[in-house]
Amino acid sequence: MTDRRVVLVTGSTDGIGRATARALAAGGMKVILHGRTKPKVDAALAALSAELPGAELEGVSFDLGSQAGVRRGAEQILARVPALHVLVNNAGIFADERVVTDDGVELTFAVNHIGPFLLTELLAPRLEESATTAPSRVINVASIAHTRGRIHIDDLTLANGWTGYAAYAMSKLANVMHALTLAERHAPEKLVTYSLHPGVIGTKLLRQGFGPVAGAAAEVGARTSVRL
């Protein structure tokens, strides 16, 4: 059994998530990498293991856009690690078309909020149990786009007036609200929660959502999550 603190970073096969995982592993934490597909997770594990000999790394693959997939992923994590100290809800998408999942949820909202929300609920008991010497943490990687978001409570699938930005901004506002709600529901000596804007970072998501916009390196975007 590892004596290292254990962190799960969702969406850590590339971009900010991978930079976050690398920095945390280099700092001595055991890191569980997550991605939607096993080949991507395996490739990220191999690359980081080569970069960081001696790092303690594991991988898990599941689709945050599927509630059944999230439940299976949480079961795998709980079965494999007896302690979990940090959950970084980093994974996110910026869709270029409106898609409704099999669960009846608009895809951006499913991947960016509903999936992370469900994952957090399923892992929260383990996080609290692991807070023996310091509070465990949930870190939601949100975006300054939350300031332009609106929760369309009567039209969460955005059947009327969907745009990629509207869907993204709504999901990021939900990330911030989720962190606030977690802080209200959990004792601070057991679980503390944060939401953050990582900056304008030159990731695949930025290019897909905003075109050829200049952005900072992924390592810059990871700094706040790593510090928290």
mmCIF file of C-alpha atoms in Angstrom:
data_model
loop_
_atom_site.group_PDB
_atom_site.id
_atom_site.type_symbol
_atom_site.label_atom_id
_atom_site.label_comp_id
_atom_site.label_asym_id
_atom_site.label_seq_id
_atom_site.Cartn_x
_atom_site.Cartn_y
_atom_site.Cartn_z
ATOM 1 C CA MET A 1 0.000 0.000 0.000
ATOM 2 C CA THR A 2 1.345 3.405 -0.940
ATOM 3 C CA ASP A 3 2.085 6.030 1.711
ATOM 4 C CA ARG A 4 1.795 8.746 -0.914
ATOM 5 C CA ARG A 5 -1.233 10.988 -1.187
ATOM 6 C CA VAL A 6 -3.439 9.810 -4.025
ATOM 7 C CA VAL A 7 -4.960 12.085 -6.655
ATOM 8 C CA LEU A 8 -7.298 11.391 -9.562
ATOM 9 C CA VAL A 9 -7.024 13.829 -12.480
ATOM 10 C CA THR A 10 -9.778 13.486 -15.058
ATOM 11 C CA GLY A 11 -8.975 14.258 -18.669
ATOM 12 C CA SER A 12 -5.262 13.749 -18.087
ATOM 13 C CA THR A 13 -4.190 12.194 -21.389
ATOM 14 C CA ASP A 14 -3.311 15.601 -22.834
ATOM 15 C CA GLY A 15 -3.457 19.345 -22.274
ATOM 16 C CA ILE A 16 -3.858 20.888 -18.833
ATOM 17 C CA GLY A 17 -4.824 17.564 -17.277
ATOM 18 C CA ARG A 18 -1.652 15.844 -18.397
ATOM 19 C CA ALA A 19 0.479 18.761 -17.239
ATOM 20 C CA THR A 20 -1.317 18.649 -13.882
ATOM 21 C CA ALA A 21 -0.753 14.912 -13.550
ATOM 22 C CA ARG A 22 2.929 15.282 -14.455
ATOM 23 C CA ALA A 23 3.529 18.035 -11.899
ATOM 24 C CA LEU A 24 1.716 16.199 -9.110
ATOM 25 C CA ALA A 25 3.555 12.945 -9.832
ATOM 26 C CA ALA A 26 6.869 14.798 -9.908
ATOM 27 C CA GLY A 27 5.946 16.230 -6.506
ATOM 28 C CA GLY A 28 5.589 12.767 -5.015
ATOM 29 C CA MET A 29 1.879 12.046 -5.251
ATOM 30 C CA LYS A 30 0.401 8.837 -6.591
ATOM 31 C CA VAL A 31 -1.570 9.891 -9.662
ATOM 32 C CA ILE A 32 -4.469 8.127 -11.325
ATOM 33 C CA LEU A 33 -4.680 9.216 -14.948
ATOM 34 C CA HIS A 34 -8.089 9.245 -16.598
ATOM 35 C CA GLY A 35 -9.170 9.335 -20.208
ATOM 36 C CA ARG A 36 -12.162 8.307 -22.266
ATOM 37 C CA THR A 37 -10.387 5.435 -24.021
ATOM 38 C CA LYS A 38 -7.892 2.869 -22.767
ATOM 39 C CA PRO A 39 -5.372 3.335 -25.629
ATOM 40 C CA LYS A 40 -5.028 7.037 -24.811
ATOM 41 C CA VAL A 41 -4.651 6.326 -21.113
ATOM 42 C CA ASP A 42 -2.053 3.631 -21.776
ATOM 43 C CA ALA A 43 -0.094 5.971 -24.052
ATOM 44 C CA ALA A 44 -0.118 8.741 -21.435
ATOM 45 C CA LEU A 45 0.958 6.296 -18.730
ATOM 46 C CA ALA A 46 3.857 5.069 -20.855
ATOM 47 C CA ALA A 47 5.006 8.591 -21.683
ATOM 48 C CA LEU A 48 4.831 9.889 -18.116
ATOM 49 C CA SER A 49 6.494 6.763 -16.735
ATOM 50 C CA ALA A 50 9.396 7.346 -19.133
ATOM 51 C CA GLU A 51 9.614 11.023 -18.153
ATOM 52 C CA LEU A 52 9.347 10.351 -14.415
ATOM 53 C CA PRO A 53 11.120 7.120 -13.414
ATOM 54 C CA GLY A 54 9.918 6.094 -9.987
ATOM 55 C CA ALA A 55 6.600 7.915 -10.254
ATOM 56 C CA GLU A 56 3.595 6.002 -8.957
ATOM 57 C CA LEU A 57 0.992 6.073 -11.719
ATOM 58 C CA GLU A 58 -2.193 4.218 -12.535
ATOM 59 C CA GLY A 59 -4.795 4.628 -15.249
ATOM 60 C CA VAL A 60 -8.544 4.336 -15.589
ATOM 61 C CA SER A 61 -10.702 4.810 -18.676
ATOM 62 C CA PHE A 62 -14.386 5.692 -18.811
ATOM 63 C CA ASP A 63 -16.671 8.123 -20.603
ATOM 64 C CA LEU A 64 -17.762 11.082 -18.481
ATOM 65 C CA GLY A 65 -20.604 11.618 -20.940
ATOM 66 C CA SER A 66 -22.226 8.349 -19.856
ATOM 67 C CA GLN A 67 -23.676 8.037 -16.368
ATOM 68 C CA ALA A 68 -23.313 4.250 -16.512
ATOM 69 C CA GLY A 69 -19.693 4.730 -17.596
ATOM 70 C CA VAL A 70 -19.033 7.060 -14.667
ATOM 71 C CA ARG A 71 -20.492 4.521 -12.240
ATOM 72 C CA ARG A 72 -18.275 1.781 -13.666
ATOM 73 C CA GLY A 73 -15.248 4.053 -13.471
ATOM 74 C CA ALA A 74 -15.945 4.961 -9.853
ATOM 75 C CA GLU A 75 -16.291 1.272 -8.992
ATOM 76 C CA GLN A 76 -12.873 0.586 -10.538
ATOM 77 C CA ILE A 77 -11.250 3.434 -8.631
ATOM 78 C CA LEU A 78 -12.785 2.468 -5.286
ATOM 79 C CA ALA A 79 -11.727 -1.148 -5.775
ATOM 80 C CA ARG A 80 -8.134 -0.226 -6.599
ATOM 81 C CA VAL A 81 -7.211 2.524 -4.137
ATOM 82 C CA PRO A 82 -8.003 2.302 -0.425
ATOM 83 C CA ALA A 83 -7.399 6.033 -0.020
ATOM 84 C CA LEU A 84 -8.135 9.019 -2.259
ATOM 85 C CA HIS A 85 -7.075 12.484 -1.189
ATOM 86 C CA VAL A 86 -7.649 14.746 -4.197
ATOM 87 C CA LEU A 87 -10.071 14.742 -7.120
ATOM 88 C CA VAL A 88 -9.265 17.167 -9.933
ATOM 89 C CA ASN A 89 -12.317 17.475 -12.184
ATOM 90 C CA ASN A 90 -10.326 18.707 -15.164
ATOM 91 C CA ALA A 91 -11.871 16.963 -18.182
ATOM 92 C CA GLY A 92 -13.936 19.127 -20.490
ATOM 93 C CA ILE A 93 -15.109 19.576 -24.048
ATOM 94 C CA PHE A 94 -16.260 22.399 -26.320
ATOM 95 C CA ALA A 95 -18.667 20.816 -28.794
ATOM 96 C CA ASP A 96 -19.155 21.960 -32.374
ATOM 97 C CA GLU A 97 -22.649 20.496 -32.683
ATOM 98 C CA ARG A 98 -25.594 19.812 -30.405
ATOM 99 C CA VAL A 99 -25.692 16.177 -29.301
ATOM 100 C CA VAL A 100 -28.009 14.644 -26.716
ATOM 101 C CA THR A 101 -26.609 11.597 -24.916
ATOM 102 C CA ASP A 102 -28.397 8.325 -24.210
ATOM 103 C CA ASP A 103 -29.100 9.735 -20.740
ATOM 104 C CA GLY A 104 -31.015 12.623 -22.315
ATOM 105 C CA VAL A 105 -28.376 15.226 -21.468
ATOM 106 C CA GLU A 106 -26.757 17.700 -23.863
ATOM 107 C CA LEU A 107 -23.231 16.396 -24.441
ATOM 108 C CA THR A 108 -21.264 19.425 -23.213
ATOM 109 C CA PHE A 109 -23.284 19.565 -19.998
ATOM 110 C CA ALA A 110 -22.939 15.798 -19.595
ATOM 111 C CA VAL A 111 -19.139 15.700 -19.924
ATOM 112 C CA ASN A 112 -18.344 19.004 -18.238
ATOM 113 C CA HIS A 113 -20.805 18.903 -15.341
ATOM 114 C CA ILE A 114 -23.148 15.934 -14.897
ATOM 115 C CA GLY A 115 -20.356 13.349 -15.211
ATOM 116 C CA PRO A 116 -17.994 15.150 -12.807
ATOM 117 C CA PHE A 117 -20.890 15.824 -10.412
ATOM 118 C CA LEU A 118 -21.807 12.131 -10.330
ATOM 119 C CA LEU A 119 -18.173 11.051 -10.030
ATOM 120 C CA THR A 120 -17.669 13.407 -7.096
ATOM 121 C CA GLU A 121 -20.773 12.082 -5.337
ATOM 122 C CA LEU A 122 -19.592 8.500 -5.759
ATOM 123 C CA LEU A 123 -16.058 9.235 -4.542
ATOM 124 C CA ALA A 124 -16.904 11.723 -1.771
ATOM 125 C CA PRO A 125 -17.202 9.099 0.995
ATOM 126 C CA ARG A 126 -13.726 7.749 0.157
ATOM 127 C CA LEU A 127 -12.325 11.275 0.015
ATOM 128 C CA GLU A 128 -13.719 12.054 3.465
ATOM 129 C CA GLU A 129 -12.511 8.745 4.912
ATOM 130 C CA SER A 130 -9.013 9.557 3.635
ATOM 131 C CA ALA A 131 -8.864 12.929 5.417
ATOM 132 C CA THR A 132 -6.929 11.606 8.404
ATOM 133 C CA THR A 133 -4.144 14.195 8.611
ATOM 134 C CA ALA A 134 -5.447 16.946 6.313
ATOM 135 C CA PRO A 135 -8.679 17.697 4.456
ATOM 136 C CA SER A 136 -9.200 16.002 1.130
ATOM 137 C CA ARG A 137 -9.826 18.230 -1.884
ATOM 138 C CA VAL A 138 -12.125 18.507 -4.868
ATOM 139 C CA ILE A 139 -10.853 20.908 -7.531
ATOM 140 C CA ASN A 140 -13.160 21.874 -10.386
ATOM 141 C CA VAL A 141 -11.365 23.326 -13.397
ATOM 142 C CA ALA A 142 -13.937 25.865 -14.546
ATOM 143 C CA SER A 143 -13.443 28.899 -16.796
ATOM 144 C CA ILE A 144 -13.936 32.634 -16.849
ATOM 145 C CA ALA A 145 -16.658 31.748 -19.363
ATOM 146 C CA HIS A 146 -18.855 31.007 -16.351
ATOM 147 C CA THR A 147 -19.455 34.753 -16.087
ATOM 148 C CA ARG A 148 -21.325 34.564 -19.400
ATOM 149 C CA GLY A 149 -23.211 31.415 -18.480
ATOM 150 C CA ARG A 150 -26.840 30.939 -17.591
ATOM 151 C CA ILE A 151 -28.465 27.786 -16.242
ATOM 152 C CA HIS A 152 -31.455 27.182 -18.505
ATOM 153 C CA ILE A 153 -33.302 25.126 -15.930
ATOM 154 C CA ASP A 154 -36.307 24.563 -18.212
ATOM 155 C CA ASP A 155 -34.147 23.720 -21.227
ATOM 156 C CA LEU A 156 -30.959 22.033 -20.045
ATOM 157 C CA THR A 157 -30.459 20.385 -23.438
ATOM 158 C CA LEU A 158 -30.593 23.841 -25.075
ATOM 159 C CA ALA A 159 -33.115 22.666 -27.645
ATOM 160 C CA ASN A 160 -33.864 26.335 -28.250
ATOM 161 C CA GLY A 161 -30.861 28.441 -29.167
ATOM 162 C CA TRP A 162 -27.952 26.016 -28.743
ATOM 163 C CA THR A 163 -24.485 27.356 -29.489
ATOM 164 C CA GLY A 164 -21.197 25.794 -28.518
ATOM 165 C CA TYR A 165 -20.327 28.780 -26.358
ATOM 166 C CA ALA A 166 -23.707 28.886 -24.599
ATOM 167 C CA ALA A 167 -23.403 25.195 -23.749
ATOM 168 C CA TYR A 168 -19.812 25.577 -22.574
ATOM 169 C CA ALA A 169 -20.512 28.672 -20.471
ATOM 170 C CA MET A 170 -23.515 27.003 -18.817
ATOM 171 C CA SER A 171 -21.418 23.962 -17.932
ATOM 172 C CA LYS A 172 -18.648 26.099 -16.453
ATOM 173 C CA LEU A 173 -21.146 28.066 -14.351
ATOM 174 C CA ALA A 174 -22.435 24.720 -13.098
ATOM 175 C CA ASN A 175 -18.842 23.778 -12.133
ATOM 176 C CA VAL A 176 -18.570 26.884 -9.965
ATOM 177 C CA MET A 177 -21.979 26.313 -8.385
ATOM 178 C CA HIS A 178 -21.045 22.684 -7.730
ATOM 179 C CA ALA A 179 -17.914 23.707 -5.828
ATOM 180 C CA LEU A 180 -19.912 26.163 -3.717
ATOM 181 C CA THR A 181 -22.539 23.539 -2.932
ATOM 182 C CA LEU A 182 -19.901 20.993 -1.939
ATOM 183 C CA ALA A 183 -18.379 23.540 0.433
ATOM 184 C CA GLU A 184 -21.767 24.007 2.087
ATOM 185 C CA ARG A 185 -22.441 20.275 2.400
ATOM 186 C CA HIS A 186 -19.103 18.988 3.690
ATOM 187 C CA ALA A 187 -17.202 19.751 6.880
ATOM 188 C CA PRO A 188 -14.042 21.717 5.998
ATOM 189 C CA GLU A 189 -11.851 19.473 8.126
ATOM 190 C CA LYS A 190 -12.910 16.572 5.893
ATOM 191 C CA LEU A 191 -13.311 18.049 2.408
ATOM 192 C CA VAL A 192 -12.477 21.420 0.897
ATOM 193 C CA THR A 193 -13.516 22.432 -2.591
ATOM 194 C CA TYR A 194 -12.300 24.881 -5.191
ATOM 195 C CA SER A 195 -13.192 26.077 -8.657
ATOM 196 C CA LEU A 196 -10.706 27.918 -10.833
ATOM 197 C CA HIS A 197 -10.060 29.596 -14.167
ATOM 198 C CA PRO A 198 -6.822 28.113 -15.574
ATOM 199 C CA GLY A 199 -6.154 31.017 -17.928
ATOM 200 C CA VAL A 200 -6.197 31.189 -21.714
ATOM 201 C CA ILE A 201 -4.238 28.055 -22.491
ATOM 202 C CA GLY A 202 -3.257 26.775 -25.938
ATOM 203 C CA THR A 203 -5.079 23.452 -25.699
ATOM 204 C CA LYS A 204 -7.148 21.415 -28.114
ATOM 205 C CA LEU A 205 -10.284 22.737 -26.386
ATOM 206 C CA LEU A 206 -9.252 26.359 -26.953
ATOM 207 C CA ARG A 207 -8.566 25.744 -30.636
ATOM 208 C CA GLN A 208 -11.813 23.849 -31.123
ATOM 209 C CA GLY A 209 -13.910 26.448 -29.349
ATOM 210 C CA PHE A 210 -12.245 29.672 -30.391
ATOM 211 C CA GLY A 211 -10.137 28.919 -33.448
ATOM 212 C CA PRO A 212 -6.447 29.833 -33.887
ATOM 213 C CA VAL A 213 -6.138 31.837 -30.662
ATOM 214 C CA ALA A 214 -2.754 32.177 -28.966
ATOM 215 C CA GLY A 215 -2.614 30.692 -25.494
ATOM 216 C CA ALA A 216 -0.125 29.908 -22.762
ATOM 217 C CA ALA A 217 1.482 26.499 -22.282
ATOM 218 C CA ALA A 218 -0.455 23.713 -20.588
ATOM 219 C CA GLU A 219 2.003 23.819 -17.684
ATOM 220 C CA VAL A 220 0.847 27.372 -16.955
ATOM 221 C CA GLY A 221 -2.769 26.244 -16.935
ATOM 222 C CA ALA A 222 -1.933 23.477 -14.472
ATOM 223 C CA ARG A 223 -0.314 25.734 -11.887
ATOM 224 C CA THR A 224 -3.416 26.629 -9.885
ATOM 225 C CA SER A 225 -4.663 23.052 -9.629
ATOM 226 C CA VAL A 226 -1.205 21.900 -8.555
ATOM 227 C CA ARG A 227 -0.894 24.652 -5.953
ATOM 228 C CA LEU A 228 -4.324 23.900 -4.487
#
